[in-house]
Amino acid sequence: MTITAYEGTYEGEPAVWLKAGKYEAAILPGIGGNLICFRDTENGYNFLHEPGAAEMDSFKANPGIHGIPVLFPPNRYEDGQFPWNGKTYQFPVNETATGNHLHGFLHTAAWELVEFGTTKSESFVTVAITVDEKHPSYEYLPFKYTVKLRYTLGDGGLTQHLLVHNDGEEQMPCLLAFHTAVNAPFAPGSAAQDYRVKLTIGNRWELSERMLPTGKFQELTADEIAMKGEGLYPFYAPMDNHYTAVPQNGRNRMELTDSKAGVTLVYDVGTSYKQWMIWNNGATEGFFCPEPQINLVNAPKVDLPADEIGLFGLEPGEYWEETARFYVK
């Protein structure tokens, strides 16, 4: 099995490429540390929604719906307000339709390339971002921290390891998600209608007109029950839905099955992610986003138990970490 890791480009942007047997992947350190592609070159599978040459300008301006963007803090915050430990921090309101702040500060930031290389069985790359007084986002979220992201490629697919460290002297919020954009179809010769998605969802959160949780649940529809059971066509209706995550058989994951090709892509995200968002671009066939999320949307302003809504912090010197894996069965 050929195993390599090297610096190159992706549509003209500096990238690190990983290759291991039939798999290849590329990451863009300078654009949010975004793992922009994951492919099976032997079968022609393109698992992630990649930006083409004509889309690169729009991708760089808003890198939210391609690859695996890192959202920190994730999703929407009412009026851009983020209350934490008796203080309220003001984020820019960047979603004018709802009057909210959306998606945080790391998916548009430049990350540092820490290392890349190979072992006997895998290729790997690590990127990191350190936020302190010198970083532009410190103006809005004045905490010192480092986030490290490592991807490893091998026979078992693509592994992701995420590490957050509090570098400062006060407790900091640790709210994070991935806006993972998955192709459907991902196989040549297949159509979106050939696909069924299964997700380990629990309850559906009721959202207001501003797409903020009311604190109440909505009854799952028959389609949503199918989505956590035998699976569902990913574009059955427009989805911008928020759910609790309830592991099945000890795992928290998405499974996307191509019935024509007879393969299933598994996205096993780990049980630290207590919430799912699922967005399918207005039921437009091509790609959708199963988004593992630590916290409830707008969690700092929701009056529910912190553990229930994934609202937690890191004390000075503390770490938080989680792993995820993409593989095919």
Coordinates of C-alpha atoms in Angstrom, one line a residue, residues 158-285:
L158 CA -10.1 8.9 7.8
T159 CA -9.7 9.5 11.5
Q160 CA -10.1 12.9 13.2
H161 CA -8.6 13.9 16.6
L162 CA -9.6 17.2 18.1
L163 CA -8.0 18.8 21.1
V164 CA -8.9 22.0 22.9
H165 CA -6.6 23.4 25.6
N166 CA -7.4 26.4 27.9
D167 CA -4.1 28.5 27.8
G168 CA -5.6 31.2 30.0
E169 CA -6.2 32.0 33.7
E170 CA -10.0 31.8 33.8
Q171 CA -12.7 29.3 32.8
M172 CA -13.5 29.4 29.1
P173 CA -16.5 28.1 27.1
C174 CA -15.9 25.0 25.1
L175 CA -18.6 24.9 22.5
L176 CA -17.8 23.4 19.1
A177 CA -19.2 21.6 16.0
F178 CA -18.3 20.5 12.6
H179 CA -20.4 21.7 9.6
T180 CA -19.6 18.4 7.7
A181 CA -20.7 18.5 4.1
V182 CA -21.4 15.0 2.7
N183 CA -22.1 14.3 -0.9
A184 CA -25.2 12.3 -1.9
P185 CA -24.5 10.9 -4.4
F186 CA -20.8 10.2 -3.6
A187 CA -20.5 7.3 -6.1
P188 CA -20.3 7.7 -9.9
G189 CA -23.3 6.3 -11.6
S190 CA -25.6 6.7 -8.6
A191 CA -28.3 9.2 -8.0
A192 CA -29.5 11.0 -4.9
Q193 CA -32.6 8.8 -4.9
D194 CA -30.3 5.8 -4.3
Y195 CA -29.3 7.1 -0.9
R196 CA -30.7 6.6 2.6
V197 CA -29.3 8.4 5.7
K198 CA -29.5 7.1 9.2
L199 CA -28.7 9.3 12.2
T200 CA -28.6 8.7 16.0
I201 CA -31.1 11.4 16.7
G202 CA -33.3 11.6 19.8
N203 CA -35.7 14.5 20.3
R204 CA -36.2 17.4 17.9
W205 CA -35.8 20.8 19.4
E206 CA -38.5 23.3 18.6
L207 CA -37.0 26.4 16.8
S208 CA -38.4 29.9 16.7
E209 CA -38.7 32.0 13.5
R210 CA -35.2 33.2 14.3
M211 CA -34.0 29.6 14.3
L212 CA -33.3 29.6 18.0
P213 CA -34.5 26.8 20.4
T214 CA -37.5 27.6 22.5
G215 CA -36.5 25.0 25.1
K216 CA -39.3 22.6 24.0
F217 CA -39.3 19.5 22.0
Q218 CA -41.4 18.7 18.9
E219 CA -42.9 15.2 18.2
L220 CA -40.9 13.4 15.6
T221 CA -42.6 12.8 12.3
A222 CA -42.8 9.3 10.8
D223 CA -40.0 10.3 8.4
E224 CA -37.8 11.4 11.3
I225 CA -38.5 8.1 13.1
A226 CA -37.4 6.4 9.9
M227 CA -34.2 8.5 9.8
K228 CA -33.1 7.0 13.2
G229 CA -34.3 3.6 12.2
E230 CA -34.0 2.0 8.7
G231 CA -32.9 5.3 7.0
L232 CA -34.4 8.0 4.9
Y233 CA -33.9 9.7 1.6
P234 CA -31.7 12.8 2.6
F235 CA -33.8 15.3 0.5
Y236 CA -37.3 14.1 1.5
A237 CA -38.1 17.7 2.7
P238 CA -36.1 20.9 3.5
M239 CA -34.2 20.3 6.7
D240 CA -32.5 22.8 9.0
N241 CA -33.3 20.8 12.1
H242 CA -31.8 20.5 15.5
Y243 CA -31.9 17.2 17.5
T244 CA -30.5 15.7 20.7
A245 CA -28.0 12.9 20.0
V246 CA -28.8 9.5 21.4
P247 CA -26.2 6.8 20.8
Q248 CA -27.3 3.5 19.4
N249 CA -25.3 0.4 20.2
G250 CA -22.8 2.6 22.1
R251 CA -22.0 4.8 19.1
N252 CA -23.1 8.2 17.9
R253 CA -23.0 8.3 14.1
M254 CA -24.4 8.9 10.7
E255 CA -24.7 6.2 8.1
L256 CA -25.2 7.0 4.4
T257 CA -26.1 4.0 2.3
D258 CA -25.9 3.9 -1.5
S259 CA -28.3 1.0 -2.4
K260 CA -27.1 0.9 -6.0
A261 CA -23.4 0.7 -5.2
G262 CA -24.1 -1.5 -2.1
V263 CA -21.8 0.5 0.2
T264 CA -22.4 2.6 3.4
L265 CA -20.3 5.6 4.5
V266 CA -20.2 5.7 8.3
Y267 CA -19.4 9.0 10.1
D268 CA -18.8 7.9 13.7
V269 CA -18.5 11.1 15.7
G270 CA -18.0 10.0 19.3
T271 CA -20.4 10.4 22.2
S272 CA -19.2 13.8 23.5
Y273 CA -21.3 15.4 20.8
K274 CA -24.7 15.7 22.5
Q275 CA -26.6 17.4 19.6
W276 CA -27.0 17.1 15.9
M277 CA -27.9 19.7 13.3
I278 CA -28.9 18.5 9.9
W279 CA -29.2 20.8 7.0
N280 CA -29.9 19.8 3.4
N281 CA -29.8 23.1 1.5
G282 CA -33.5 23.4 1.1
A283 CA -33.8 19.7 0.0
T284 CA -31.5 20.4 -3.0
E285 CA -29.9 17.1 -4.1

